[in-house]
PDB file of C-alpha atoms in Angstrom:
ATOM      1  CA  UNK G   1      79.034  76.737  94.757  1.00 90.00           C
ATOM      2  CA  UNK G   2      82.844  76.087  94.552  1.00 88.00           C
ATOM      3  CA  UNK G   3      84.899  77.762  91.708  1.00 90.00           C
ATOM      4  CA  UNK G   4      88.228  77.115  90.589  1.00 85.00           C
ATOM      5  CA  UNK G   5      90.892  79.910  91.181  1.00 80.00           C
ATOM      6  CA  UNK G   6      91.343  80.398  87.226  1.00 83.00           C
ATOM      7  CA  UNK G   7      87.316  80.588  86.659  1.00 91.00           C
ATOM      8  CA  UNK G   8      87.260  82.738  89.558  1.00 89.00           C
ATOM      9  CA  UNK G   9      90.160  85.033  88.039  1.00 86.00           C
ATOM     10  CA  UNK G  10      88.625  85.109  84.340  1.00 92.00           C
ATOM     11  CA  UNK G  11      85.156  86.500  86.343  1.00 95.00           C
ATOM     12  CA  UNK G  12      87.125  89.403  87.603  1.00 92.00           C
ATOM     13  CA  UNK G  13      88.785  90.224  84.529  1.00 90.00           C
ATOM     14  CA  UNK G  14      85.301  89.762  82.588  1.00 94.00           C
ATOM     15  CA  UNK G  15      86.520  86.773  80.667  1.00 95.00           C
ATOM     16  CA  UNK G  16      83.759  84.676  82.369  1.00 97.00           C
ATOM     17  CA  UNK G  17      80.388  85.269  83.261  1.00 97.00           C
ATOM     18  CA  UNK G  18      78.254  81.484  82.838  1.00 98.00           C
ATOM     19  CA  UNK G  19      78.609  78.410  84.733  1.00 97.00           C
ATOM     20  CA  UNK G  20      77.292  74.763  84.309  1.00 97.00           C
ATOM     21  CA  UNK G  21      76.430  72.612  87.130  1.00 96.00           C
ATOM     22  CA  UNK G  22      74.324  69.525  87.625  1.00 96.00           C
ATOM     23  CA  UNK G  23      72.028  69.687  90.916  1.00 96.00           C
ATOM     24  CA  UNK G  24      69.241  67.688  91.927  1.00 94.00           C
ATOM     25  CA  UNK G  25      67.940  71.413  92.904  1.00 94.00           C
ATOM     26  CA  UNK G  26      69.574  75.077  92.497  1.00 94.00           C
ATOM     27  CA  UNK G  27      71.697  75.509  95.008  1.00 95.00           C
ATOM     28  CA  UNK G  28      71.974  79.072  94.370  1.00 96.00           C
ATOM     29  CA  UNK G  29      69.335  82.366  93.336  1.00 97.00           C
ATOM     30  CA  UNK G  30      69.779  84.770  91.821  1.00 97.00           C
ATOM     31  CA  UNK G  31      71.205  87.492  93.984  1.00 96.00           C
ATOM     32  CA  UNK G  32      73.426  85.320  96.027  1.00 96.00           C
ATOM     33  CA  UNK G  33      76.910  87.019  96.312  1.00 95.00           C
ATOM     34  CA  UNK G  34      79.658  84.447  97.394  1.00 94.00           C
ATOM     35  CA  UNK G  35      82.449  85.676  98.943  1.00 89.00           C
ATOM     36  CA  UNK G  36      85.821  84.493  97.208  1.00 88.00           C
ATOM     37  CA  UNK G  37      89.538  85.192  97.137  1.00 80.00           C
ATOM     38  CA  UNK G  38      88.475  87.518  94.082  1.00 85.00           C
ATOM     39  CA  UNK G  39      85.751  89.738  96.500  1.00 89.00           C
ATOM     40  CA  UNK G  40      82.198  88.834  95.609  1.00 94.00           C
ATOM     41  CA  UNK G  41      80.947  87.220  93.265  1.00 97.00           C
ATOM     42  CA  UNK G  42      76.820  87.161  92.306  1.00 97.00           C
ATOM     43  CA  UNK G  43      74.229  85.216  91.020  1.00 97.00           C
ATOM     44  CA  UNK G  44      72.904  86.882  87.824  1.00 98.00           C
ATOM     45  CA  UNK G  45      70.616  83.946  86.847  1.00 98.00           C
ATOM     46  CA  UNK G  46      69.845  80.257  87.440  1.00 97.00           C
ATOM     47  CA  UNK G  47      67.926  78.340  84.500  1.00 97.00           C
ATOM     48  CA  UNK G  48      67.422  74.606  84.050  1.00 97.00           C
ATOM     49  CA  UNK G  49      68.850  73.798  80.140  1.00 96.00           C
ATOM     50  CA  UNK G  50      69.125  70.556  78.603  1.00 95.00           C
ATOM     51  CA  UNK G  51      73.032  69.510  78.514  1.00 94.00           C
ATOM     52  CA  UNK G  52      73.018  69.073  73.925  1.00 94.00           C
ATOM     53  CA  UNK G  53      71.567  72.876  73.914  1.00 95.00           C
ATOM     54  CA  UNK G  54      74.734  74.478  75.428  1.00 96.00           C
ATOM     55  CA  UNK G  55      76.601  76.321  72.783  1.00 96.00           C
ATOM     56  CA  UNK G  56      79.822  77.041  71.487  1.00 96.00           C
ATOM     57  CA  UNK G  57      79.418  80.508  72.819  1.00 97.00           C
ATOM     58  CA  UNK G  58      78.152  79.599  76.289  1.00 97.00           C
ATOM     59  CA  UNK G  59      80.954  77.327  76.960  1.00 96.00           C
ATOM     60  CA  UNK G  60      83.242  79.807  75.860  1.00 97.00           C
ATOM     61  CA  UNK G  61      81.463  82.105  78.162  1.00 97.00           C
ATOM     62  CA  UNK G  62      81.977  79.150  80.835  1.00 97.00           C
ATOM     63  CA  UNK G  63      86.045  78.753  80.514  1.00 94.00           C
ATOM     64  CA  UNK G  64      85.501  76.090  77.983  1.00 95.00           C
ATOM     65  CA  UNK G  65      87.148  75.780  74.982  1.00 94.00           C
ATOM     66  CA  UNK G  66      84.033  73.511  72.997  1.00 96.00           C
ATOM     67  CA  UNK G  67      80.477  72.849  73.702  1.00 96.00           C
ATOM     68  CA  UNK G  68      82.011  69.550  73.530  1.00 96.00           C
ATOM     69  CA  UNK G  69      84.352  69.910  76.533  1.00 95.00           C
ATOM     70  CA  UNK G  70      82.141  71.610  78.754  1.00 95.00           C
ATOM     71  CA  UNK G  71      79.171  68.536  78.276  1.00 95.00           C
ATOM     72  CA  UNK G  72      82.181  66.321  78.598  1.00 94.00           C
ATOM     73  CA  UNK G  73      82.497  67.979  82.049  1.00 93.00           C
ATOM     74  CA  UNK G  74      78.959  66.984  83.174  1.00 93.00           C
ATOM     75  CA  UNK G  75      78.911  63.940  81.714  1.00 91.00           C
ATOM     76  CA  UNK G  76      78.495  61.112  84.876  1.00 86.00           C
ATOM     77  CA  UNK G  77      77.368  63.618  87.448  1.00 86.00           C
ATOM     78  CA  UNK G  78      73.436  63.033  88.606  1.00 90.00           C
ATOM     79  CA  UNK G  79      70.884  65.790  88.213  1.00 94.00           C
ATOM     80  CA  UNK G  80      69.380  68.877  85.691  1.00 96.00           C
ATOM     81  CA  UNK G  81      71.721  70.984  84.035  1.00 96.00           C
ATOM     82  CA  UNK G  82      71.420  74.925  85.397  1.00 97.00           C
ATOM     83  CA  UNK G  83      73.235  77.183  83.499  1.00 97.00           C
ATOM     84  CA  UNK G  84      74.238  79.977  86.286  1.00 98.00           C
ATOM     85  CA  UNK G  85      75.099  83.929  85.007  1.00 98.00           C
ATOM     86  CA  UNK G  86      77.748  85.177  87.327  1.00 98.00           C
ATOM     87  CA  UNK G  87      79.506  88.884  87.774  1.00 97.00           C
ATOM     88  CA  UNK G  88      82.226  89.880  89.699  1.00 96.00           C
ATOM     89  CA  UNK G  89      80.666  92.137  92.285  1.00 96.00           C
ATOM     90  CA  UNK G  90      83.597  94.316  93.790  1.00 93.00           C
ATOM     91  CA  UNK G  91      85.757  93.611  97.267  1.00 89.00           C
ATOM     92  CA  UNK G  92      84.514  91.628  99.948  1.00 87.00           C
ATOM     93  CA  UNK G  93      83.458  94.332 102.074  1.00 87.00           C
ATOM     94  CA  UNK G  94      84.902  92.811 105.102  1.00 84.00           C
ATOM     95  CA  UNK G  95      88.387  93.099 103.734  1.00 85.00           C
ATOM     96  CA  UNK G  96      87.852  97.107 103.758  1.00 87.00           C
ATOM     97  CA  UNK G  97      86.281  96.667 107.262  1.00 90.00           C
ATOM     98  CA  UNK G  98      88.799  94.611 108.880  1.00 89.00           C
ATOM     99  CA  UNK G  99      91.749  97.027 108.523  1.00 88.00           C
ATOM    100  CA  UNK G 100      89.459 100.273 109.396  1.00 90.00           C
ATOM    101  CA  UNK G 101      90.334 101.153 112.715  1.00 91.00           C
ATOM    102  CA  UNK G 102      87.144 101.851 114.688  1.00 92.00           C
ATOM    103  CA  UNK G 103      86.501 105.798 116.334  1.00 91.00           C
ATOM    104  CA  UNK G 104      85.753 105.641 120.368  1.00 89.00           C
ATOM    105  CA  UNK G 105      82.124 105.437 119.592  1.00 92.00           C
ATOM    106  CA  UNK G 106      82.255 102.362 116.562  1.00 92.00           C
ATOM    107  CA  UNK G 107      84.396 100.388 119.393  1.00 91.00           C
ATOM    108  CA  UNK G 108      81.824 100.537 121.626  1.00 92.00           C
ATOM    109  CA  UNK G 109      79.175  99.765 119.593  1.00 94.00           C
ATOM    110  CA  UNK G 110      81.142  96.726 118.380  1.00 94.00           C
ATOM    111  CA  UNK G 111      81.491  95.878 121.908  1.00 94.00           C
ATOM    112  CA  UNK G 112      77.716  95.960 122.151  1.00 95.00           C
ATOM    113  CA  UNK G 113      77.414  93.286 119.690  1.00 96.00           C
ATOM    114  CA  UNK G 114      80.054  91.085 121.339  1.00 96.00           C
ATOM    115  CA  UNK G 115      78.004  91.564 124.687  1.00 96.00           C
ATOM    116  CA  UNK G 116      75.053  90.493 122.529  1.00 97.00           C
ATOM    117  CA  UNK G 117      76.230  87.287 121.128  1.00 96.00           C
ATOM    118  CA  UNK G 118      77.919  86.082 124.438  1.00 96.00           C
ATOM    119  CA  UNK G 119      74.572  86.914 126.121  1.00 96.00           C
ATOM    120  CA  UNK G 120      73.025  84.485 123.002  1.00 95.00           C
ATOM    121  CA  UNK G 121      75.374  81.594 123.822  1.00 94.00           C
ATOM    122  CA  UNK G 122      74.556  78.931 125.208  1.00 91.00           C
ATOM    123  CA  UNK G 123      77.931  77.843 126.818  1.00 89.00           C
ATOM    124  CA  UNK G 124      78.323  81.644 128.521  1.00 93.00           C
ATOM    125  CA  UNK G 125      80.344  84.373 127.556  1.00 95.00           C
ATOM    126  CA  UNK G 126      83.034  83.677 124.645  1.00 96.00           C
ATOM    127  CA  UNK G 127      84.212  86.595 122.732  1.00 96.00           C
ATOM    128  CA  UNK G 128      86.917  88.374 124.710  1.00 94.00           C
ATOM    129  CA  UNK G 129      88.018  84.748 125.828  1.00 94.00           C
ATOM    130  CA  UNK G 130      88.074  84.484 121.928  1.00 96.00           C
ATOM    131  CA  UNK G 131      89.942  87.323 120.769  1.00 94.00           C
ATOM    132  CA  UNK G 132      92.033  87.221 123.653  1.00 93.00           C
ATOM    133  CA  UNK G 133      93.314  83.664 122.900  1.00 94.00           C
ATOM    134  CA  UNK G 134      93.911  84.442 118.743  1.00 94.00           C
ATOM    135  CA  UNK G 135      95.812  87.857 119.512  1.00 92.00           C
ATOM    136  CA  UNK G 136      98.064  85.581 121.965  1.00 91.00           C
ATOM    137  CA  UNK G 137      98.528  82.678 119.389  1.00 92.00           C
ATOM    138  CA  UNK G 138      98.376  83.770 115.702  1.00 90.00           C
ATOM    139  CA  UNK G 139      98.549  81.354 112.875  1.00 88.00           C
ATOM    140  CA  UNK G 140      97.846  78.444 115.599  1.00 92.00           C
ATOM    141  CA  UNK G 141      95.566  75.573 114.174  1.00 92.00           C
ATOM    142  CA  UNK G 142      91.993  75.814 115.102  1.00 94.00           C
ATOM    143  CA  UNK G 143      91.723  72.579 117.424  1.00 95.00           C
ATOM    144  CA  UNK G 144      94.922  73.246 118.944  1.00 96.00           C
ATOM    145  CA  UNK G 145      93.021  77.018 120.142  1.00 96.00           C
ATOM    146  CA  UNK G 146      89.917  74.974 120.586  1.00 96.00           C
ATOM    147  CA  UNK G 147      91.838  72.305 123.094  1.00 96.00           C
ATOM    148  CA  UNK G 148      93.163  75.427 125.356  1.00 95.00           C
ATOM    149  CA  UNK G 149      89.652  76.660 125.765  1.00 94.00           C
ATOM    150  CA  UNK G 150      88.101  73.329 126.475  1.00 94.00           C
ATOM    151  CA  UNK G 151      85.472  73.285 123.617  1.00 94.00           C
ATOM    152  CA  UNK G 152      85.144  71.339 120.514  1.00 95.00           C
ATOM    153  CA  UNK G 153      87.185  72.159 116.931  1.00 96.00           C
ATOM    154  CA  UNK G 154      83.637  73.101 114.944  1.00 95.00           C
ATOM    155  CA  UNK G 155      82.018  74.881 117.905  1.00 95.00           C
ATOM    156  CA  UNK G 156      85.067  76.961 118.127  1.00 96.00           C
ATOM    157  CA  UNK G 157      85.440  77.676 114.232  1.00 95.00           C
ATOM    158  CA  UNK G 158      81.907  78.752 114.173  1.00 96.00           C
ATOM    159  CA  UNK G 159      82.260  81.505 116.839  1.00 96.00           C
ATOM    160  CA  UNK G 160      85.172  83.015 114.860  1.00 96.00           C
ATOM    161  CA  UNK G 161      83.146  82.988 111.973  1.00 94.00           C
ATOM    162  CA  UNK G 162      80.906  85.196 114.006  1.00 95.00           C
ATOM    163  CA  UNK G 163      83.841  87.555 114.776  1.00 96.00           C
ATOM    164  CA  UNK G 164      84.779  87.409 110.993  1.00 93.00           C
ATOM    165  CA  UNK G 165      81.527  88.813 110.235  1.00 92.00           C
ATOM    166  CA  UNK G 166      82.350  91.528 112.515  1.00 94.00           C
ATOM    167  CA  UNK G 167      85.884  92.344 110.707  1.00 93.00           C
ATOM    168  CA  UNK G 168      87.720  91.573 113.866  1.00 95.00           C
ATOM    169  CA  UNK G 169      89.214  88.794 112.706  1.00 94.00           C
ATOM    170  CA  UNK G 170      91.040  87.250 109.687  1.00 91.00           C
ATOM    171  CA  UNK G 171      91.212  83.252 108.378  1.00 89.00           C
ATOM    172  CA  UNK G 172      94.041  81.431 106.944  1.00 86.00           C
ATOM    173  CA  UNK G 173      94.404  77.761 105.994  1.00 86.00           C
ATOM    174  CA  UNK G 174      96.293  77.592 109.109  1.00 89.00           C
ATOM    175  CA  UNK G 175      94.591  79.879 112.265  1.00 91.00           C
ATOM    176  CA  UNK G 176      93.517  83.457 112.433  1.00 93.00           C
ATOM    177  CA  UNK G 177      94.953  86.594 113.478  1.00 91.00           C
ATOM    178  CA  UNK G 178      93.003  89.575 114.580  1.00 93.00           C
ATOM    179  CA  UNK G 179      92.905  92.297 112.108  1.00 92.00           C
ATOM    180  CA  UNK G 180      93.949  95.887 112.702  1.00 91.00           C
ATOM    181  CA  UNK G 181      90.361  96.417 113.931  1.00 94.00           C
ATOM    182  CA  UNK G 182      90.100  93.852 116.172  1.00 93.00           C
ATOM    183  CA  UNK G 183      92.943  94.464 118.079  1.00 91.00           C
ATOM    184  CA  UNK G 184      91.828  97.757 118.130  1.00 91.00           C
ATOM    185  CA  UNK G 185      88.801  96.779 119.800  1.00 91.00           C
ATOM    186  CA  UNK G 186      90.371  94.514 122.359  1.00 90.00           C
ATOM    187  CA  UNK G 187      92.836  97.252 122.961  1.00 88.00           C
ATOM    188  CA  UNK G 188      90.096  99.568 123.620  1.00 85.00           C
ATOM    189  CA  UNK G 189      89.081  97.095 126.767  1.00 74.00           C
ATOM    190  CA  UNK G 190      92.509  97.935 127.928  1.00 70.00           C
ATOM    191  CA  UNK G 191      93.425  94.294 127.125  1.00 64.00           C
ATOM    192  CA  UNK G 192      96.851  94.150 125.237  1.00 65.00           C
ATOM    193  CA  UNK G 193      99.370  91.041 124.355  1.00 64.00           C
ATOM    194  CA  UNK G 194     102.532  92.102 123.488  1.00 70.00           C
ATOM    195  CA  UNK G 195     102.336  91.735 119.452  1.00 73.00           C
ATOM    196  CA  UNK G 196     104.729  90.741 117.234  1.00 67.00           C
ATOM    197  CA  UNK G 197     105.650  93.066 114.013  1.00 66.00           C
ATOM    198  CA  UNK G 198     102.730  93.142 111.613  1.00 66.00           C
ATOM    199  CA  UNK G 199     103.523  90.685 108.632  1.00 66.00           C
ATOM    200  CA  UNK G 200     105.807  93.280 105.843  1.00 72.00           C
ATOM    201  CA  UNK G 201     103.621  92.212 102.819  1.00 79.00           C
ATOM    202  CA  UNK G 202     100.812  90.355 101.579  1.00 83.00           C
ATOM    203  CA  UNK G 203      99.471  87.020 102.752  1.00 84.00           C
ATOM    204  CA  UNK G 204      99.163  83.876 100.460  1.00 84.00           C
ATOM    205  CA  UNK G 205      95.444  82.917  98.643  1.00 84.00           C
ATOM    206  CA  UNK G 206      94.091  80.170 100.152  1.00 83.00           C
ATOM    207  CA  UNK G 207      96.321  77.283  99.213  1.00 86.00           C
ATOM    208  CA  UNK G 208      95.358  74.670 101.940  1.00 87.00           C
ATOM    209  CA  UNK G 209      97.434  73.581 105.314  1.00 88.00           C
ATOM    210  CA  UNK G 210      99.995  71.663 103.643  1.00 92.00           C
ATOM    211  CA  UNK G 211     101.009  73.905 101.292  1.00 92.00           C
ATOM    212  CA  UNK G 212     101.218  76.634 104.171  1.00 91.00           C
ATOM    213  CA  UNK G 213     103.184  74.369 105.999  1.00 91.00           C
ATOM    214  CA  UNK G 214     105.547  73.608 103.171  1.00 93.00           C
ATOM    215  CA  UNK G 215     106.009  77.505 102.337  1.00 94.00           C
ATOM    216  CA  UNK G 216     106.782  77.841 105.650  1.00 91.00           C
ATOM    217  CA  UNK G 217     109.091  75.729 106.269  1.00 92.00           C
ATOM    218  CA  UNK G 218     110.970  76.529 102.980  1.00 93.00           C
ATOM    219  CA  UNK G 219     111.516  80.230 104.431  1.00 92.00           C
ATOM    220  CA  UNK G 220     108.325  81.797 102.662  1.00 92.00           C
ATOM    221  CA  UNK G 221     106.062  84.407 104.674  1.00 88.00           C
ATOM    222  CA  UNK G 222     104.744  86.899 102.384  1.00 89.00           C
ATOM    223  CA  UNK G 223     103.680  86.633  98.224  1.00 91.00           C
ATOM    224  CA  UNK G 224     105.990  88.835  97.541  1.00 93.00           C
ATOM    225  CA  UNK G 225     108.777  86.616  99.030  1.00 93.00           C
ATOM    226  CA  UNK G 226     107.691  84.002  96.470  1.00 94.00           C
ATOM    227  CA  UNK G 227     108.259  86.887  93.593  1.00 93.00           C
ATOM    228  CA  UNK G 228     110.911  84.923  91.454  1.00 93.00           C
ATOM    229  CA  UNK G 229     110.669  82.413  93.270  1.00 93.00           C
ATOM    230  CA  UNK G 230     111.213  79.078  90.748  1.00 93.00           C
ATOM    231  CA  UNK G 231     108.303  77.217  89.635  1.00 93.00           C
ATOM    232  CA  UNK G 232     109.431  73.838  89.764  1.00 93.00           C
ATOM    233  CA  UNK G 233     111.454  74.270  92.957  1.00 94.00           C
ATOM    234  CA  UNK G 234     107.632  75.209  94.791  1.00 94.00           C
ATOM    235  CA  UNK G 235     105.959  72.252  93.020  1.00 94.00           C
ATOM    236  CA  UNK G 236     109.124  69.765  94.756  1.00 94.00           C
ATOM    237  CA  UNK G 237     108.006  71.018  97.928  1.00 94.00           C
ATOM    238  CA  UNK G 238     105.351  67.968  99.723  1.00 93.00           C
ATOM    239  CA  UNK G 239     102.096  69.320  99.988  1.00 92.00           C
ATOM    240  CA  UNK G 240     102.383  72.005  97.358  1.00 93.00           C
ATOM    241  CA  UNK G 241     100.341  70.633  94.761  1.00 92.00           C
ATOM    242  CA  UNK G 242      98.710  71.753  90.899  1.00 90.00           C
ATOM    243  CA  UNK G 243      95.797  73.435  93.002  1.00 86.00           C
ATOM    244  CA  UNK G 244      97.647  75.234  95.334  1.00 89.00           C
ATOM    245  CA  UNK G 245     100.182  76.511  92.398  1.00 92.00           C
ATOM    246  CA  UNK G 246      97.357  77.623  90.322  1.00 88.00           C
ATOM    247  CA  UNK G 247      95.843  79.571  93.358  1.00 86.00           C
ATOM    248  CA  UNK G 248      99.610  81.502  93.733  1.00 91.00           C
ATOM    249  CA  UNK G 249      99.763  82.362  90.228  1.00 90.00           C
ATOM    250  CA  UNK G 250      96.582  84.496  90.138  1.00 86.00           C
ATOM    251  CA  UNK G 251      97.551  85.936  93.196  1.00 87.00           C
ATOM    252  CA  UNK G 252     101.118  86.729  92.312  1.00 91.00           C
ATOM    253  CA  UNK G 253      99.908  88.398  88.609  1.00 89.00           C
ATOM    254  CA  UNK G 254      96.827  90.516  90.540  1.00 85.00           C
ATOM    255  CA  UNK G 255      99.807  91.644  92.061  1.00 88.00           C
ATOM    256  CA  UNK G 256     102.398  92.437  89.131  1.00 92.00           C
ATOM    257  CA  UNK G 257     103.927  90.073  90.275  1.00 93.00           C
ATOM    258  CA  UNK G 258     105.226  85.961  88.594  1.00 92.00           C
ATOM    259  CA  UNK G 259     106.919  83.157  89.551  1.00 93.00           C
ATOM    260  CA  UNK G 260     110.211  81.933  87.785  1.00 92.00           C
ATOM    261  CA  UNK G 261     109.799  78.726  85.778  1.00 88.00           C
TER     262      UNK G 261
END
C-alpha cells in the first residue's frame, strides 16, 4: 500500500489517520505495520464502503479537502471501495538496530544466523561474500555489485534484503552501505576494508536514482547541505522532479530544517 510523502507526514503528525483505495480484494489487515520513511505505519481497520457514503469528515481525515475530491480520486479505478484506519506506529525498529553496535556475544549470534541462511541457499554460501563486496563499494548500483559476483540484479537485491532484516545493512535509491553494526560484525571476523569517513550528516529520503544522481553531481551529500539551498535552483536540476521535492521538504522540516524559495 503506497503512500505519498505528505499523507505519510500528516500520519505522523496526527493530521491523518483514513485512507481510500479501490481493490478487487484488501490488500492489507488489520495489524499490518508498513515500514516507511516516517517509521511504521499500521493497519487500524479495513472496511468495504460504498464510494457516495464517504463524508466530509472522512475525507478530511484522508488529506482531502471535500468528499467531493477524494471520490473524484477513485473515480476510473476498478474495484470496492475500503476505507483503511491508519496510525503512525513509532521508528522502524531496524533504524535503532542498525547503528547499535553488537557486544562479543550478539556478534556471534548474528554470525549464527548468517551461517544459517548461507547453509539455506541454494547457490552456496553468500553473506560474507555479501557484506564484504558492499563495505568495499558503497553507494554502487545494485547490478553493477550483482555483475562482480556473477549473479543476477533481483537475486542479489533479495539477499540484502535478508541482511537488512538483520540491521547490517542500509538501502538507498542508489546501493547500500553497511551500517555501524554491520561493519561491526564483519570486523569481528577480522575482515576489514579500509573505510572512508562516515557521511557528517543525514542522508536524503528516498527521492529515486535520478534525483540522487542530480544532487550529487550538483555538490550535495548530506540534507543538511541542501539547508538553504534554493527551491527553484533543485527543481532545474534533470531528474529532480515534484515527487522527489516533496519527499525533501518533509525531510528537511522533521529536521528544523527548509529550503530557500
Amino acid at each position: 500500500m503506497l503512500l505519498r510523502p505528505a499523507v505519510l507526514a500528516a500520519i505522523e503528525r496526527g493530521e491523518v489517520d483514513l485512507a481510500f483505495r479501490r481493490w478487487d480484494r484488501p490488500r492489507v489487515v488489520v495489524g499490518t505495520r508498513m515500514q516507511t520513511g516516517v517509521g511504521l505505519v499500521e493497519v487500524t481497520a479495513v472496511d468495504r464502503v460504498a464510494a457516495s457514503r464517504i463524508t466530509a469528515a472522512e475525507a478530511h481525515r484522508a488529506g482531502a479537502a471535500t468528499a467531493a475530491e477524494l471520490r473524484a480520486l477513485l473515480t476510473g479505478r476498478t474495484g470496492d471501495v475500503y476505507r483503511v484506519g491508519l496510525r503512525h506506529a513509532g521508528p522502524d525498529p531496524r533504524d535503532a538496530l542498525r547503528v547499535t553496535v553488537p557486544t562479543a556475544e550478539e556478534a556471534r549470534a548474528v554470525r549464527a544466523r548468517l551461517d544459517r541462511l548461507d547453509r539455506a541457499s541454494s547457490t552456496g554460501p553468500w553473506t560474507q561474500q555479501t557484506l564484504e563486496l558492499i563495505d568495499r563499494h558503497p553507494t554502487v548500483r545494485a547490478p553493477d555489485l550483482a555483475a562482480v559476483v556473477g549473479r543476477p540484479t533481483a537475486d542479489f537485491k533479495r539477499d540484502v534484503r535478508k541482511l537488512k532484516e538483520l540491521g547490517l545493512t542500509e538501502s538507498f535509491d542508489i546501493g547500500y552501505r553497511l551500517s555501524p553494526r554491520g561493519q561491526a560484525v564483519l570486523d569481528a571476523d577480522g575482515v576489514r576494508c579500509e573505510r572512508g569517513p562516515a557521511l557528517a550528516g543525514s542522508p536524503w529520503p528516498r527521492i529515486g536514482a535520478p534525483a540522487t544522481r542530480a544532487l550529487r553531481a550538483a555538490g550535495y551529500a548530506t540534507l543538511e547541505d541542501l539547508d538553504g539551498a534554493g527551491e527553484r535552483a533543485l527543481a532545474a536540476l534533470h531528474g529532480v522532479g515534484p515527487l522527489a521535492l516533496d519527499r525533501l521538504r518533509e525531510a528537511l522540516a522533521r529536521a528544523g530544517l527548509r529550503l530557500a524559495p
